[in-house]
Short mmCIF file of C-alpha atoms and ligand atoms in Angstrom, two decimals:
data_model
loop_
_atom_site.label_atom_id
_atom_site.label_comp_id
_atom_site.label_asym_id
_atom_site.label_seq_id
_atom_site.Cartn_x
_atom_site.Cartn_y
_atom_site.Cartn_z
CA MET A 1 -0.02 0.00 0.00
CA SER A 2 1.43 3.35 -0.91
CA ARG A 3 1.43 6.25 1.50
CA LYS A 4 0.46 9.78 0.71
CA TYR A 5 3.10 11.28 2.97
CA PRO A 6 6.49 9.91 4.03
CA ASN A 7 7.16 8.27 7.43
CA VAL A 8 10.44 9.43 8.96
CA ILE A 9 12.40 8.17 11.93
CA ILE A 10 14.51 10.69 13.82
CA THR A 11 16.90 8.61 15.88
CA GLY A 12 20.21 8.93 17.67
CA THR A 13 21.65 8.53 21.17
CA PRO A 14 19.49 10.03 23.98
CA GLY A 15 20.29 13.78 24.22
CA VAL A 16 21.28 14.29 20.66
CA GLY A 17 18.24 16.47 19.89
CA LYS A 18 15.54 14.18 18.47
CA THR A 19 12.58 15.66 20.30
CA THR A 20 13.68 19.24 19.83
CA THR A 21 14.25 18.65 16.11
CA ALA A 22 10.95 16.80 15.63
CA GLN A 23 9.04 19.62 17.37
CA GLU A 24 10.79 22.18 15.13
CA LEU A 25 9.91 20.10 12.03
CA ILE A 26 6.25 19.96 13.07
CA GLU A 27 6.24 23.76 13.54
CA ILE A 28 7.75 24.26 10.12
CA SER A 29 5.16 22.01 8.55
CA LYS A 30 2.34 23.94 10.21
CA SER A 31 3.58 27.24 8.87
CA SER A 32 4.11 25.78 5.41
CA ASP A 33 4.28 28.27 2.54
CA SER A 34 1.33 27.20 0.39
CA PRO A 35 -1.62 24.86 0.89
CA SER A 36 -0.58 22.79 -2.10
CA SER A 37 2.70 21.85 -0.42
CA SER A 38 1.29 21.36 3.06
CA ILE A 39 1.96 18.00 4.66
CA PRO A 40 0.22 17.08 7.91
CA LEU A 41 3.18 15.75 9.85
CA LYS A 42 2.56 14.12 13.20
CA HIS A 43 5.07 13.76 15.99
CA LEU A 44 5.23 10.21 17.37
CA SER A 45 7.34 10.38 20.50
CA VAL A 46 7.93 6.79 21.50
CA ASN A 47 9.15 7.69 24.98
CA LYS A 48 5.89 9.55 25.58
CA ILE A 49 3.73 6.69 24.29
CA ALA A 50 5.63 4.11 26.25
CA LYS A 51 5.09 6.14 29.42
CA GLU A 52 1.42 7.06 28.78
CA GLU A 53 0.44 3.52 27.80
CA ASN A 54 2.76 1.94 30.38
CA PHE A 55 4.55 -0.26 27.87
CA TYR A 56 7.24 -0.97 30.40
CA GLU A 57 8.47 -4.51 30.98
CA SER A 58 10.82 -3.78 33.89
CA TYR A 59 13.17 -1.18 35.35
CA ASP A 60 16.96 -1.41 34.89
CA GLU A 61 18.32 -0.06 38.20
CA GLU A 62 21.91 0.18 36.95
CA LEU A 63 21.05 2.12 33.83
CA GLN A 64 18.25 3.96 35.64
CA THR A 65 15.91 3.37 32.75
CA HIS A 66 12.65 1.56 31.96
CA VAL A 67 12.84 -1.47 29.65
CA VAL A 68 10.13 -1.15 27.02
CA ASP A 69 7.91 -4.07 25.97
CA GLU A 70 8.71 -3.89 22.26
CA ASP A 71 5.90 -6.20 21.13
CA LYS A 72 3.22 -4.05 22.83
CA LEU A 73 4.84 -0.94 21.48
CA LEU A 74 5.04 -2.19 17.90
CA ASP A 75 1.40 -3.29 17.93
CA HIS A 76 0.36 0.11 19.17
CA ILE A 77 2.46 1.99 16.65
CA GLU A 78 1.30 -0.29 13.83
CA ASN A 79 -2.31 0.68 14.64
CA LEU A 80 -1.45 4.33 14.66
CA ILE A 81 0.41 4.13 11.38
CA ALA A 82 -2.40 2.18 9.73
CA ASN A 83 -4.99 4.77 10.79
CA GLY A 84 -6.31 7.30 8.27
CA ALA A 85 -5.90 4.71 5.52
CA GLY A 86 -2.19 4.67 6.30
CA GLU A 87 -1.68 8.12 4.87
CA GLY A 88 1.72 8.43 6.51
CA GLY A 89 3.39 11.67 7.70
CA TRP A 90 4.58 10.15 10.98
CA ILE A 91 7.72 11.55 12.53
CA ILE A 92 8.87 8.79 14.83
CA ASP A 93 11.24 9.98 17.56
CA TRP A 94 13.17 7.26 19.44
CA HIS A 95 16.71 6.20 20.16
CA VAL A 96 15.96 2.70 18.90
CA CYS A 97 15.30 2.39 15.17
CA ASP A 98 16.01 -1.18 14.14
CA ILE A 99 12.87 -2.76 15.59
CA PHE A 100 10.64 -1.06 13.03
CA PRO A 101 9.85 -3.04 9.86
CA GLU A 102 11.83 -1.56 6.94
CA ARG A 103 8.64 -1.00 4.85
CA TRP A 104 7.13 1.36 7.39
CA ILE A 105 9.74 3.97 6.97
CA ASP A 106 10.85 6.22 4.04
CA LEU A 107 13.73 8.07 5.62
CA VAL A 108 15.91 7.43 8.68
CA VAL A 109 17.60 10.53 10.13
CA VAL A 110 20.37 9.85 12.66
CA LEU A 111 21.28 12.97 14.64
CA ARG A 112 24.93 13.08 15.76
CA CYS A 113 26.77 15.01 18.45
CA GLU A 114 30.36 13.81 17.99
CA ASP A 115 31.78 16.66 20.08
CA THR A 116 32.10 14.80 23.37
CA LYS A 117 32.41 17.86 25.55
CA THR A 118 29.17 19.34 24.17
CA PHE A 119 27.39 16.02 24.49
CA TYR A 120 28.66 15.45 28.03
CA GLU A 121 27.39 18.85 29.07
CA ARG A 122 24.02 18.16 27.55
CA LEU A 123 23.59 14.81 29.25
CA THR A 124 24.69 15.98 32.62
CA SER A 125 22.61 19.21 32.52
CA ASP A 126 19.50 18.87 34.67
CA ARG A 127 17.58 21.47 32.74
CA LYS A 128 14.41 19.92 31.42
CA ALA A 129 13.83 20.48 27.70
CA GLU A 130 10.31 21.39 26.66
CA GLY A 131 8.55 18.12 26.00
CA GLY A 132 11.77 16.26 26.71
CA GLU A 133 13.04 14.37 29.66
CA LYS A 134 14.97 15.64 32.60
CA ARG A 135 18.61 14.58 32.19
CA GLY A 136 21.30 14.92 34.81
CA TYR A 137 22.67 11.56 33.81
CA THR A 138 25.36 10.03 36.04
CA GLY A 139 27.32 6.80 36.39
CA ARG A 140 26.88 4.00 33.89
CA LYS A 141 23.96 5.61 32.18
CA LEU A 142 26.12 8.63 31.34
CA GLN A 143 29.09 6.56 30.28
CA GLU A 144 27.14 4.20 28.07
CA ASN A 145 25.45 6.99 26.22
CA ILE A 146 28.72 8.88 25.70
CA ASP A 147 30.38 5.70 24.40
CA ALA A 148 27.41 4.92 22.12
CA GLU A 149 27.71 8.36 20.56
CA ILE A 150 31.49 8.16 20.16
CA PHE A 151 31.22 4.81 18.41
CA GLY A 152 28.22 5.79 16.34
CA VAL A 153 26.29 2.77 17.52
CA ILE A 154 22.86 3.94 16.44
CA ALA A 155 24.09 5.06 12.97
CA GLU A 156 25.50 1.56 12.44
CA GLU A 157 22.25 -0.06 13.56
CA ALA A 158 20.29 2.17 11.22
CA LYS A 159 22.52 1.38 8.25
CA GLU A 160 22.18 -2.30 8.93
CA ALA A 161 18.42 -2.12 9.13
CA TRP A 162 18.09 0.13 6.03
CA PRO A 163 20.85 -0.96 3.75
CA ASN A 164 19.47 0.85 0.68
CA GLU A 165 21.59 3.71 -0.62
CA GLY A 166 20.34 7.03 0.76
CA ALA A 167 17.84 5.54 3.25
CA VAL A 168 19.89 6.71 6.24
CA VAL A 169 21.03 10.30 6.59
CA GLU A 170 23.33 11.47 9.41
CA LEU A 171 22.98 15.11 10.47
CA ILE A 172 25.18 16.95 12.98
CA SER A 173 23.27 18.36 15.94
CA GLU A 174 25.90 20.19 18.01
CA GLU A 175 25.01 23.83 17.72
CA ALA A 176 21.68 25.46 18.43
CA GLU A 177 21.33 26.77 14.82
CA GLN A 178 21.53 23.18 13.60
CA ILE A 179 18.22 22.33 15.16
CA GLU A 180 16.39 24.56 12.66
CA GLU A 181 18.75 23.74 9.83
CA ASN A 182 18.23 20.01 10.29
CA ALA A 183 14.46 20.37 10.64
CA GLU A 184 14.45 22.43 7.40
CA ARG A 185 16.39 19.76 5.58
CA ILE A 186 14.03 17.04 6.67
CA TRP A 187 11.07 19.23 5.69
CA GLU A 188 12.56 19.81 2.19
CA TRP A 189 13.09 16.12 1.88
CA CYS A 190 9.45 15.39 2.87
CA LYS A 191 8.19 17.82 0.24
CA ARG A 192 10.34 16.23 -2.43
CA TRP A 193 9.15 12.74 -1.44
CA VAL A 194 5.53 13.85 -1.90
CA LYS A 195 6.31 15.25 -5.37
CA ASP A 196 8.18 12.10 -6.36
CA ASN A 197 5.55 9.71 -5.02
CA PRO A 198 2.13 10.94 -6.17
CA ARG A 199 -0.69 8.74 -4.95
P1 LIG B 201 16.67 13.63 22.51
O1 LIG B 201 15.21 13.72 22.12
O2 LIG B 201 17.55 13.15 21.41
O3 LIG B 201 16.86 12.85 23.79
P2 LIG B 201 16.38 16.46 23.19
O4 LIG B 201 15.72 16.97 21.92
O5 LIG B 201 15.49 16.22 24.38
O6 LIG B 201 17.19 15.10 22.84
O7 LIG B 201 17.56 17.41 23.55
C1 LIG B 201 18.34 17.26 24.69
C2 LIG B 201 18.85 18.63 25.23
O8 LIG B 201 19.82 19.14 24.37
C3 LIG B 201 17.73 19.68 25.28
O9 LIG B 201 17.99 20.48 26.36
C4 LIG B 201 17.94 20.48 24.03
C5 LIG B 201 19.40 20.34 23.77
N1 LIG B 201 19.78 20.29 22.33
C6 LIG B 201 19.39 19.40 21.46
N2 LIG B 201 19.94 19.59 20.22
C7 LIG B 201 20.75 20.67 20.37
C8 LIG B 201 21.60 21.40 19.49
N3 LIG B 201 21.75 21.02 18.18
N4 LIG B 201 22.27 22.45 19.99
C9 LIG B 201 22.13 22.81 21.26
N5 LIG B 201 21.34 22.17 22.17
C10 LIG B 201 20.65 21.13 21.73
#
C-alpha cells in the first residue's frame, strides 16, 4: 500500500536532539508556505507513548531506565500508522530504530553530536527540555550514552536495518542553529518525497 506522505524516523543517542528537532519540524510543517505543499506531519514520541500507555516491561536499576515491551509498542504503533488509511506523515522519535519493519519507513535521520564535551554537558545538565526528559545523567547511564555516541552505535544499527543507498542520513546536531537547519532539511526532503511519489 502506498502512502500519501512519508514516514520518517529521527533517531540517535539520547540527548542528541531528536525531540527538539521533531518539534521544530512539526512547527515548520504547520507554517508551510502554500496549501498545495502542506503535509500534515505528526510527532510520534515513542518515549511519551511508552510512558502514557505503560509499555514498560521492567526497570533497569543500573542504567536507571525503563525497559520497554517492544511487542506491545510495535502493535500500538502499527495501529497508529495504519490509521487514516495509512496516509503516513509520521515523525517517529526514538533512540531505537531497528525494531521497526523496513517497509514502514521512508527516511531514517540519525542525529549526531560527535563533540564529546558538548554532548557530556548536555547529558549532565539537569535542565528539562520542553517536551523532553529531565537529564542529569550520572554513572553507567552517562558513560554508556557517551560511548554509544562516540562509536556511532545507532548510525550503524540504522545502516544495517536500512541498507538501501540514501535511506539513512546522518545530520550533525551540536550547535543550536543546527536544530532549525536540520528540521528544514528534513522538511525539504518530505516535500520532495511527496512530489516524487504521487498517490
Ligand atoms: P533527545 O530527544 O535526542 O533525547 P532532546 O531533543 O531532548 O534530545 O535534547 C536534549 C537537550 O539538548 C535539550 O536540552 C535540548 C538540547 N539540544 C538538542 N539539540 C541541540 C543542538 N543542536 N544544539 C544545542 N542544544 C541542543
